[in-house]
Amino acid sequence: GDSVTQMEGPVTLSEEAFLTINCTYTATGYPSLFWYVQYPGEGLQLLLKATKADDKGSNKGFEATYRKETTSFHLEKGSVQVSDSAVYFCALREGYNFNKFYFGSGTKLNVKP
Amino acid sequence: NAGVTQTPKFRVLKTGQSMTLLCAQDMNHEYMYWYRQDPGMGLRLIHYSVGEGTTAKGEVPDGYNVSRLKKQNFLLGLESAAPSQTSVYFCASSYGPSGYEQYFGPGTRLTVT
């Protein structure tokens, strides 16, 4: 079945450092890919998405490119801030059953001033 | 506009007790979902609904039942709670399937002793 694998955390960075959180997926068909962010005590919020190969999703300085050839959707940000500290989830929506979402295990990011 | 709300926020049950978690959304969304979040495992889909009066099984449906009698509400029931159901439960809703983001509630932390 479909699945998502993302790098384990926690990831600890200093403010203004470059961020990469790796995400790879296994899927049949043509899934849509998402990054969600969860701040402490809150539900998940959509950060960005890409619905087809080579699409780049971007929001709040974060970017991720849907790479079908490497089955990857890595999250990047050029300069992180303390306020980016949160848990980040990579997710996949099946291409043939739009109701099925699969989430990665989450990566906790700690940004120090 | 409250978005997605969940009741209760916290609950402690003894093994064998029953309870119902309530999810409500005021965005007129057709699709609603129940997930559980466990450490190191991300979110797993329990049940979902594509409209009023409809429900379907997700990835981990055993031990849970759901109902969608009204479009705005999606109830998750545990008939006989087990310690393995200790988790954080998230409800989500979306307008439609393809490409539409899911909006998440703040979560319910359930402990079964």
Coordinates of N, CA and C in Angstrom, one line a residue:
Chain A
G1 N 0.8 -1.2 0.0 CA 0.0 0.0 0.0 C 0.9 1.2 0.0
D2 N 0.2 2.4 -0.1 CA 0.9 3.7 -0.1 C 1.5 3.9 1.2
S3 N 2.6 4.7 1.3 CA 3.2 5.0 2.5 C 4.1 6.3 2.4
V4 N 4.4 6.9 3.5 CA 5.3 8.0 3.5 C 6.4 7.8 4.6
T5 N 7.6 8.1 4.2 CA 8.7 8.0 5.2 C 9.4 9.4 5.3
Q6 N 9.6 9.9 6.5 CA 10.3 11.1 6.6 C 11.4 11.0 7.7
M7 N 12.3 11.9 7.6 CA 13.5 11.7 8.5 C 13.1 11.9 9.9
E8 N 13.8 11.2 10.8 CA 13.5 11.3 12.2 C 14.1 12.5 12.8
G9 N 13.4 13.0 13.8 CA 14.0 14.2 14.5 C 14.4 13.8 15.9
P10 N 14.6 14.7 16.7 CA 14.4 16.1 16.4 C 15.6 16.7 15.6
V11 N 15.2 17.8 14.9 CA 16.2 18.5 14.2 C 16.4 19.9 14.9
T12 N 17.6 20.1 15.3 CA 17.9 21.4 16.0 C 18.8 22.3 15.2
L13 N 18.4 23.5 15.0 CA 19.1 24.4 14.1 C 19.2 25.8 14.8
S14 N 20.2 26.6 14.5 CA 20.3 27.9 14.9 C 19.5 28.8 14.0
E15 N 19.0 29.9 14.5 CA 18.2 30.9 13.7 C 19.0 31.2 12.4
E16 N 18.4 31.4 11.3 CA 18.9 31.7 10.0 C 19.6 30.6 9.3
A17 N 19.6 29.4 9.9 CA 20.2 28.3 9.2 C 19.3 27.7 8.1
F18 N 19.9 26.9 7.2 CA 19.1 26.3 6.2 C 18.5 25.0 6.7
L19 N 17.3 24.8 6.3 CA 16.5 23.6 6.7 C 16.2 22.7 5.5
T20 N 16.4 21.4 5.8 CA 15.9 20.4 4.9 C 15.3 19.3 5.7
I21 N 14.1 18.9 5.4 CA 13.5 17.7 6.0 C 13.1 16.8 4.9
N22 N 13.7 15.6 4.9 CA 13.5 14.7 3.8 C 12.2 13.9 3.9
C23 N 11.6 13.7 2.8 CA 10.3 12.9 2.7 C 10.3 12.1 1.4
T24 N 10.1 10.8 1.6 CA 10.0 10.0 0.4 C 8.7 9.2 0.5
Y25 N 8.2 8.8 -0.6 CA 6.9 8.1 -0.6 C 6.9 6.9 -1.5
T26 N 5.9 6.0 -1.2 CA 5.6 4.9 -2.1 C 4.1 5.0 -2.4
A27 N 3.8 4.9 -3.7 CA 2.4 5.1 -4.1 C 2.2 4.5 -5.5
T28 N 1.0 4.0 -5.7 CA 0.6 3.6 -7.0 C -0.2 4.8 -7.6
G29 N -0.2 4.9 -8.9 CA -0.9 6.0 -9.5 C -0.2 7.4 -9.3
Y30 N -1.0 8.4 -9.2 CA -0.4 9.8 -9.2 C -1.0 10.5 -7.9
P31 N -0.3 10.4 -6.8 CA -0.8 11.0 -5.6 C -0.5 12.5 -5.5
S32 N -1.2 13.1 -4.6 CA -0.9 14.5 -4.3 C -0.1 14.5 -3.0
L33 N 0.8 15.5 -2.8 CA 1.7 15.5 -1.7 C 1.5 16.8 -0.9
F34 N 1.7 16.7 0.4 CA 1.4 17.8 1.3 C 2.5 17.9 2.4
W35 N 2.7 19.1 2.9 CA 3.4 19.3 4.1 C 2.5 20.0 5.1
Y36 N 2.3 19.4 6.3 CA 1.5 20.0 7.4 C 2.5 20.4 8.5
V37 N 2.1 21.4 9.3 CA 2.8 21.8 10.4 C 1.9 21.8 11.7
Q38 N 2.5 21.3 12.8 CA 1.7 21.3 14.0 C 2.5 22.0 15.1
Y39 N 1.9 23.1 15.6 CA 2.4 23.8 16.7 C 1.9 23.2 18.0
P40 N 2.7 23.4 19.1 CA 2.3 22.7 20.4 C 0.9 23.0 20.8
G41 N 0.2 21.9 21.1 CA -1.2 22.0 21.6 C -2.2 22.3 20.5
E42 N -1.8 22.3 19.2 CA -2.8 22.6 18.2 C -2.9 21.5 17.2
G43 N -3.9 21.6 16.3 CA -4.1 20.6 15.2 C -3.1 20.9 14.1
L44 N -3.2 20.1 13.1 CA -2.3 20.3 11.9 C -2.8 21.4 11.0
Q45 N -1.9 22.1 10.4 CA -2.2 23.2 9.5 C -1.5 22.9 8.2
L46 N -2.2 23.1 7.1 CA -1.5 22.9 5.8 C -0.4 23.9 5.6
L47 N 0.8 23.5 5.2 CA 1.9 24.4 4.9 C 2.0 24.6 3.4
L48 N 2.0 23.5 2.7 CA 2.1 23.6 1.2 C 1.7 22.3 0.6
K49 N 1.4 22.3 -0.7 CA 1.0 21.1 -1.4 C 1.5 21.1 -2.9
A50 N 1.5 20.0 -3.5 CA 1.8 19.8 -4.9 C 1.0 18.6 -5.4
T51 N 0.3 18.8 -6.5 CA -0.6 17.8 -7.0 C -0.2 17.0 -8.2
K52 N 0.9 17.4 -8.8 CA 1.5 16.6 -9.9 C 3.0 16.7 -9.9
A53 N 3.6 15.8 -10.7 CA 5.0 15.8 -10.8 C 5.6 17.1 -11.3
D54 N 6.7 17.5 -10.6 CA 7.5 18.7 -10.9 C 6.8 20.0 -10.4
D55 N 5.7 19.9 -9.8 CA 5.1 21.0 -9.1 C 5.9 21.4 -7.9
K56 N 6.0 22.7 -7.7 CA 6.7 23.2 -6.5 C 5.6 23.9 -5.6
G57 N 5.5 23.4 -4.4 CA 4.6 24.1 -3.4 C 5.5 25.1 -2.6
S58 N 4.9 26.2 -2.2 CA 5.7 27.2 -1.4 C 4.7 28.0 -0.6
N59 N 5.2 28.3 0.6 CA 4.4 29.1 1.5 C 5.3 29.6 2.7
K60 N 5.3 30.8 3.1 CA 6.0 31.3 4.2 C 7.5 31.1 4.2
G61 N 8.0 31.0 3.0 CA 9.5 30.8 2.8 C 9.8 29.3 2.7
F62 N 8.9 28.4 2.9 CA 9.1 27.0 2.8 C 8.8 26.6 1.3
E63 N 9.6 25.6 0.8 CA 9.4 25.1 -0.5 C 9.5 23.6 -0.5
A64 N 8.8 22.9 -1.4 CA 9.0 21.5 -1.7 C 8.6 21.2 -3.1
T65 N 9.4 20.3 -3.8 CA 9.2 20.0 -5.2 C 8.8 18.5 -5.3
Y66 N 7.8 18.2 -6.0 CA 7.3 16.9 -6.2 C 8.2 16.2 -7.3
R67 N 9.0 15.3 -6.8 CA 9.9 14.6 -7.7 C 9.5 13.2 -7.9
K68 N 8.9 12.9 -9.0 CA 8.4 11.6 -9.3 C 9.5 10.6 -9.5
E69 N 10.6 11.0 -10.1 CA 11.7 10.1 -10.4 C 12.4 9.6 -9.2
T70 N 12.4 10.4 -8.1 CA 13.1 10.0 -6.9 C 12.0 9.7 -5.8
T71 N 10.8 9.8 -6.1 CA 9.6 9.7 -5.2 C 9.9 10.4 -3.9
S72 N 10.2 11.7 -4.1 CA 10.5 12.5 -2.9 C 9.8 13.9 -2.9
F73 N 9.7 14.5 -1.7 CA 9.0 15.8 -1.6 C 9.7 16.4 -0.4
H74 N 10.9 16.8 -0.5 CA 11.7 17.3 0.6 C 11.3 18.8 0.9
L75 N 11.2 19.1 2.2 CA 10.9 20.4 2.6 C 12.1 21.2 2.9
E76 N 12.2 22.5 2.4 CA 13.3 23.3 2.5 C 12.9 24.7 2.9
K77 N 13.8 25.4 3.7 CA 13.7 26.8 3.9 C 15.1 27.4 4.1
G78 N 15.3 28.5 3.5 CA 16.6 29.1 3.4 C 17.1 29.7 4.7
S79 N 16.2 30.1 5.5 CA 16.6 30.8 6.8 C 15.5 30.6 7.8
V80 N 15.7 29.7 8.7 CA 14.6 29.4 9.7 C 14.6 30.5 10.8
Q81 N 13.5 30.6 11.4 CA 13.3 31.5 12.6 C 12.8 30.7 13.8
V82 N 13.0 31.3 15.0 CA 12.5 30.6 16.2 C 11.1 30.2 16.1
S83 N 10.3 31.0 15.4 CA 8.8 30.8 15.3 C 8.5 29.6 14.4
D84 N 9.5 29.0 13.7 CA 9.3 27.9 12.9 C 9.4 26.6 13.7
S85 N 9.7 26.7 14.9 CA 9.8 25.5 15.8 C 8.4 24.8 15.9
A86 N 8.4 23.6 15.5 CA 7.1 22.9 15.4 C 7.4 21.4 14.9
V87 N 6.3 20.7 14.7 CA 6.5 19.3 14.2 C 5.9 19.4 12.7
Y88 N 6.7 18.8 11.8 CA 6.3 18.9 10.4 C 6.0 17.5 9.9
F89 N 4.9 17.4 9.2 CA 4.4 16.1 8.7 C 4.3 16.1 7.2
C90 N 4.9 15.1 6.6 CA 4.7 14.9 5.1 C 3.5 14.0 5.0
A91 N 2.7 14.3 3.9 CA 1.5 13.5 3.8 C 1.2 13.2 2.3
L92 N 0.5 12.2 2.0 CA 0.2 11.7 0.6 C -1.3 11.5 0.5
R93 N -1.9 12.0 -0.5 CA -3.3 11.6 -0.8 C -3.3 10.6 -2.0
E94 N -3.9 9.5 -1.9 CA -3.9 8.5 -3.0 C -4.4 9.1 -4.3
G95 N -3.9 8.7 -5.4 CA -4.3 9.2 -6.6 C -5.6 8.7 -7.1
Y96 N -6.0 7.5 -6.6 CA -7.2 6.9 -7.1 C -8.3 6.9 -6.1
N97 N -8.0 7.1 -4.8 CA -9.0 7.2 -3.8 C -8.7 8.4 -3.0
F98 N -9.3 9.5 -3.4 CA -9.0 10.8 -2.8 C -9.2 10.9 -1.3
N99 N -9.9 9.9 -0.8 CA -10.3 10.0 0.6 C -9.2 9.4 1.5
K100 N -8.2 8.8 0.9 CA -7.2 8.1 1.7 C -5.9 9.0 1.8
F101 N -5.6 9.4 3.0 CA -4.4 10.2 3.3 C -3.5 9.3 4.1
Y102 N -2.2 9.4 3.8 CA -1.1 8.7 4.6 C -0.2 9.8 5.1
F103 N 0.1 9.7 6.4 CA 1.0 10.7 7.0 C 2.3 10.0 7.4
G104 N 3.4 10.8 7.3 CA 4.7 10.4 7.9 C 4.6 10.5 9.4
S105 N 5.7 10.1 10.0 CA 5.7 10.1 11.5 C 6.0 11.4 12.1
G106 N 6.3 12.4 11.3 CA 6.6 13.7 11.9 C 8.0 14.0 12.2
T107 N 8.5 15.2 12.0 CA 9.8 15.6 12.3 C 9.7 16.9 13.2
K108 N 10.3 16.8 14.4 CA 10.2 17.9 15.3 C 11.4 18.8 15.0
L109 N 11.1 20.1 14.8 CA 12.2 21.1 14.5 C 12.3 22.0 15.7
N110 N 13.5 22.2 16.2 CA 13.8 23.2 17.3 C 14.7 24.2 16.7
V111 N 14.3 25.4 16.7 CA 15.2 26.5 16.3 C 15.6 27.4 17.5
K112 N 16.9 27.5 17.6 CA 17.5 28.2 18.8 C 17.9 29.6 18.3
P113 N 17.7 30.6 19.2 CA 18.1 32.0 18.9 C 19.6 32.1 18.8
Chain B
N1 N -16.6 32.3 12.8 CA -16.2 31.1 12.1 C -15.3 30.3 13.0
A2 N -15.7 29.2 13.6 CA -14.9 28.5 14.6 C -14.0 27.4 13.9
G3 N -14.3 27.1 12.6 CA -13.5 26.0 11.9 C -14.0 24.7 12.4
V4 N -13.0 23.9 12.8 CA -13.3 22.5 13.3 C -13.1 22.5 14.8
T5 N -14.1 22.1 15.5 CA -14.0 22.0 17.0 C -14.2 20.5 17.4
Q6 N -13.5 20.2 18.5 CA -13.6 18.8 19.1 C -14.0 18.9 20.5
T7 N -14.8 17.9 20.9 CA -15.2 17.8 22.3 C -15.2 16.4 22.8
P8 N -14.6 16.1 23.9 CA -13.9 16.9 24.9 C -12.4 17.1 24.4
K9 N -11.7 17.9 25.2 CA -10.2 18.1 24.9 C -9.4 17.0 25.6
F10 N -9.8 16.5 26.7 CA -9.1 15.5 27.5 C -10.1 14.5 28.0
R11 N -9.7 13.3 28.2 CA -10.6 12.3 28.8 C -9.8 11.1 29.3
V12 N -10.2 10.6 30.5 CA -9.5 9.4 31.0 C -10.6 8.4 31.2
L13 N -10.4 7.2 30.6 CA -11.4 6.1 30.7 C -10.8 4.9 31.3
K14 N -11.6 4.1 31.9 CA -11.2 2.8 32.4 C -11.5 1.8 31.3
T15 N -10.7 0.7 31.3 CA -10.9 -0.3 30.3 C -12.3 -0.8 30.3
G16 N -12.9 -0.9 29.1 CA -14.3 -1.4 29.0 C -15.3 -0.3 29.0
Q17 N -15.0 0.9 29.4 CA -16.0 2.0 29.4 C -16.2 2.4 27.9
S18 N -17.2 3.1 27.7 CA -17.5 3.6 26.4 C -17.6 5.2 26.4
M19 N -17.4 5.8 25.2 CA -17.5 7.2 25.1 C -17.6 7.6 23.7
T20 N -18.1 8.8 23.5 CA -18.2 9.4 22.1 C -17.5 10.7 22.0
L21 N -16.7 10.8 21.0 CA -16.0 12.1 20.7 C -16.8 12.8 19.6
L22 N -17.0 14.1 19.8 CA -17.7 14.9 18.9 C -16.8 15.8 18.1
C23 N -17.1 15.8 16.8 CA -16.4 16.8 15.9 C -17.4 17.6 15.2
A24 N -17.2 18.9 15.2 CA -18.2 19.8 14.5 C -17.4 20.8 13.6
Q25 N -17.9 21.0 12.4 CA -17.3 22.0 11.5 C -18.4 23.0 11.0
D26 N -18.0 24.2 10.8 CA -19.0 25.2 10.4 C -18.6 25.8 9.0
M27 N -17.9 25.0 8.2 CA -17.4 25.4 6.9 C -18.2 24.8 5.8
N28 N -19.3 24.1 6.1 CA -20.1 23.4 5.1 C -19.4 22.4 4.3
H29 N -18.4 21.8 4.9 CA -17.6 20.8 4.2 C -18.3 19.4 4.1
E30 N -18.1 18.8 2.9 CA -18.7 17.5 2.7 C -18.0 16.4 3.4
Y31 N -16.6 16.5 3.3 CA -15.8 15.4 3.8 C -15.3 15.6 5.2
M32 N -15.4 14.5 6.0 CA -14.9 14.6 7.4 C -14.1 13.3 7.7
Y33 N -13.1 13.4 8.6 CA -12.2 12.4 8.9 C -11.9 12.3 10.4
W34 N -11.6 11.1 10.8 CA -11.1 10.9 12.2 C -9.7 10.2 12.0
Y35 N -8.7 10.7 12.7 CA -7.4 10.2 12.8 C -7.0 9.9 14.2
R36 N -6.0 9.0 14.4 CA -5.4 8.9 15.7 C -3.9 9.2 15.5
Q37 N -3.3 9.8 16.5 CA -1.9 10.2 16.4 C -1.1 9.5 17.6
D38 N -0.2 8.7 17.2 CA 0.6 8.0 18.2 C 2.1 8.3 18.0
P39 N 2.8 8.3 19.1 CA 4.2 8.7 19.0 C 5.0 7.9 18.0
G40 N 5.7 8.5 17.1 CA 6.5 7.9 16.1 C 5.8 7.2 15.0
M41 N 4.4 7.5 14.9 CA 3.7 6.8 13.9 C 2.9 7.8 13.1
G42 N 3.0 9.1 13.3 CA 2.2 10.0 12.5 C 0.7 9.9 12.8
L43 N -0.1 10.2 11.8 CA -1.5 10.1 11.9 C -2.0 8.9 11.1
R44 N -3.0 8.2 11.6 CA -3.6 7.1 10.9 C -5.1 7.3 10.8
L45 N -5.6 7.1 9.6 CA -7.0 7.3 9.4 C -7.8 6.2 10.0
I46 N -8.8 6.6 10.8 CA -9.7 5.6 11.4 C -10.9 5.3 10.6
H47 N -11.7 6.4 10.4 CA -12.9 6.4 9.5 C -13.0 7.7 8.8
Y48 N -13.8 7.7 7.8 CA -14.1 9.0 7.1 C -15.5 9.0 6.6
S49 N -15.9 10.2 6.1 CA -17.3 10.3 5.6 C -17.2 11.3 4.4
V50 N -17.9 10.9 3.3 CA -17.9 11.8 2.2 C -19.2 12.5 2.0
G51 N -20.0 12.5 3.1 CA -21.3 13.2 3.1 C -22.2 12.8 4.2
E52 N -23.2 13.6 4.4 CA -24.2 13.3 5.5 C -24.8 11.9 5.2
G53 N -24.8 11.1 6.3 CA -25.4 9.7 6.2 C -24.4 8.7 5.7
T54 N -23.2 9.0 5.3 CA -22.3 8.1 4.8 C -21.0 7.9 5.7
T55 N -20.5 6.7 5.8 CA -19.2 6.5 6.5 C -18.5 5.4 5.8
A56 N -17.1 5.4 6.0 CA -16.3 4.4 5.4 C -15.1 4.1 6.3
K57 N -14.5 2.9 6.2 CA -13.4 2.6 7.0 C -12.1 3.1 6.5
G58 N -11.2 3.5 7.4 CA -9.9 3.9 7.0 C -8.9 2.8 7.3
E59 N -7.7 3.2 7.7 CA -6.6 2.3 7.9 C -6.7 1.5 9.2
V60 N -7.2 2.1 10.2 CA -7.3 1.4 11.5 C -8.7 1.5 12.2
P61 N -9.7 0.9 11.6 CA -11.1 1.1 12.1 C -11.5 0.2 13.2
D62 N -10.8 -0.9 13.5 CA -11.2 -1.8 14.5 C -11.4 -1.2 15.9
G63 N -12.5 -1.4 16.6 CA -12.7 -0.9 17.9 C -13.4 0.4 18.0
Y64 N -13.7 1.0 16.8 CA -14.3 2.3 16.7 C -15.6 2.2 15.8
N65 N -16.5 3.1 16.1 CA -17.7 3.3 15.2 C -17.9 4.8 15.0
V66 N -18.5 5.1 13.9 CA -18.7 6.5 13.6 C -20.2 6.7 13.1
S67 N -20.6 8.0 13.2 CA -21.9 8.3 12.6 C -21.8 9.8 12.1
R68 N -22.6 10.0 11.0 CA -22.6 11.3 10.4 C -24.1 11.6 10.1
L69 N -24.9 11.9 11.1 CA -26.3 12.1 11.0 C -26.6 13.5 10.4
K70 N -25.7 14.5 10.8 CA -25.8 15.8 10.3 C -24.5 16.2 9.6
K71 N -24.6 17.0 8.5 CA -23.4 17.3 7.7 C -22.3 17.9 8.6
Q72 N -22.7 18.7 9.6 CA -21.7 19.5 10.3 C -21.0 18.7 11.4
N73 N -21.6 17.5 11.7 CA -21.1 16.7 12.9 C -20.6 15.3 12.4
F74 N -19.5 14.9 13.1 CA -19.0 13.5 12.8 C -18.6 13.0 14.2
L75 N -19.3 11.9 14.6 CA -19.0 11.3 15.9 C -18.2 10.1 15.8
L76 N -17.3 10.0 16.8 CA -16.4 8.8 16.9 C -16.7 8.1 18.2
G77 N -17.1 6.8 18.1 CA -17.5 6.1 19.3 C -16.5 5.0 19.7
L78 N -16.3 4.8 21.0 CA -15.5 3.6 21.4 C -16.5 2.9 22.3
E79 N -16.9 1.7 21.9 CA -17.9 0.9 22.7 C -17.3 0.3 23.9
S80 N -16.1 -0.2 23.8 CA -15.4 -0.8 25.0 C -13.9 -0.5 24.9
A81 N -13.6 0.6 25.6 CA -12.2 1.1 25.5 C -11.2 0.1 25.9
A82 N -10.0 0.2 25.2 CA -8.9 -0.7 25.6 C -7.6 0.2 25.7
P83 N -6.7 -0.2 26.5 CA -5.4 0.7 26.7 C -4.8 1.0 25.3
S84 N -4.9 0.1 24.3 CA -4.3 0.3 23.0 C -4.9 1.5 22.3
Q85 N -6.1 2.0 22.8 CA -6.7 3.1 22.2 C -6.3 4.5 22.9
T86 N -5.4 4.4 23.8 CA -4.8 5.6 24.3 C -4.1 6.3 23.2
S87 N -4.5 7.6 22.9 CA -3.9 8.3 21.8 C -4.4 9.7 21.8
V88 N -4.0 10.5 20.8 CA -4.6 11.8 20.5 C -5.4 11.6 19.3
Y89 N -6.6 12.1 19.3 CA -7.5 11.9 18.2 C -7.8 13.3 17.6
F90 N -7.6 13.3 16.2 CA -7.9 14.5 15.5 C -9.0 14.3 14.5
C91 N -9.8 15.2 14.4 CA -10.9 15.3 13.4 C -10.4 16.3 12.3
A92 N -10.8 16.0 11.1 CA -10.5 17.0 10.0 C -11.7 17.0 9.0
S93 N -11.7 18.1 8.3 CA -12.8 18.2 7.3 C -12.2 18.8 6.0
S94 N -12.8 18.6 4.9 CA -12.4 19.2 3.7 C -13.6 19.4 2.8
Y95 N -13.5 20.4 1.9 CA -14.6 20.7 1.0 C -14.9 19.6 0.0
G96 N -13.8 19.1 -0.6 CA -13.9 18.0 -1.6 C -12.7 17.2 -1.6
P97 N -12.6 16.3 -2.5 CA -11.5 15.3 -2.6 C -10.2 15.9 -3.2
S98 N -10.2 16.0 -4.5 CA -8.9 16.2 -5.2 C -8.3 17.5 -4.9
G99 N -7.1 17.5 -4.3 CA -6.4 18.7 -4.1 C -6.8 19.6 -3.0
Y100 N -8.0 19.3 -2.4 CA -8.5 20.2 -1.3 C -7.8 19.9 0.0
E101 N -7.4 20.9 0.7 CA -6.7 20.7 2.0 C -7.7 20.3 3.0
Q102 N -7.2 19.6 4.0 CA -7.9 19.2 5.2 C -7.7 20.3 6.3
Y103 N -8.8 20.6 7.0 CA -8.7 21.5 8.2 C -8.9 20.6 9.4
F104 N -7.9 20.8 10.3 CA -7.9 19.9 11.5 C -8.4 20.6 12.7
G105 N -9.0 19.8 13.6 CA -9.4 20.3 14.9 C -8.2 20.3 15.9
P106 N -8.4 20.8 17.1 CA -7.2 20.9 18.1 C -6.9 19.5 18.7
G107 N -7.7 18.5 18.6 CA -7.4 17.2 19.1 C -8.0 16.9 20.4
T108 N -8.2 15.6 20.7 CA -8.7 15.1 22.0 C -7.6 14.1 22.5
R109 N -7.2 14.3 23.7 CA -6.2 13.4 24.3 C -7.0 12.4 25.2
L110 N -6.9 11.2 24.8 CA -7.6 10.1 25.5 C -6.7 9.1 26.1
T111 N -6.9 8.9 27.4 CA -6.1 7.9 28.1 C -7.0 6.8 28.6
V112 N -6.6 5.6 28.3 CA -7.4 4.4 28.8 C -6.6 3.6 29.8
T113 N -7.0 3.5 31.0 CA -6.2 2.8 32.0 C -6.7 1.4 32.3

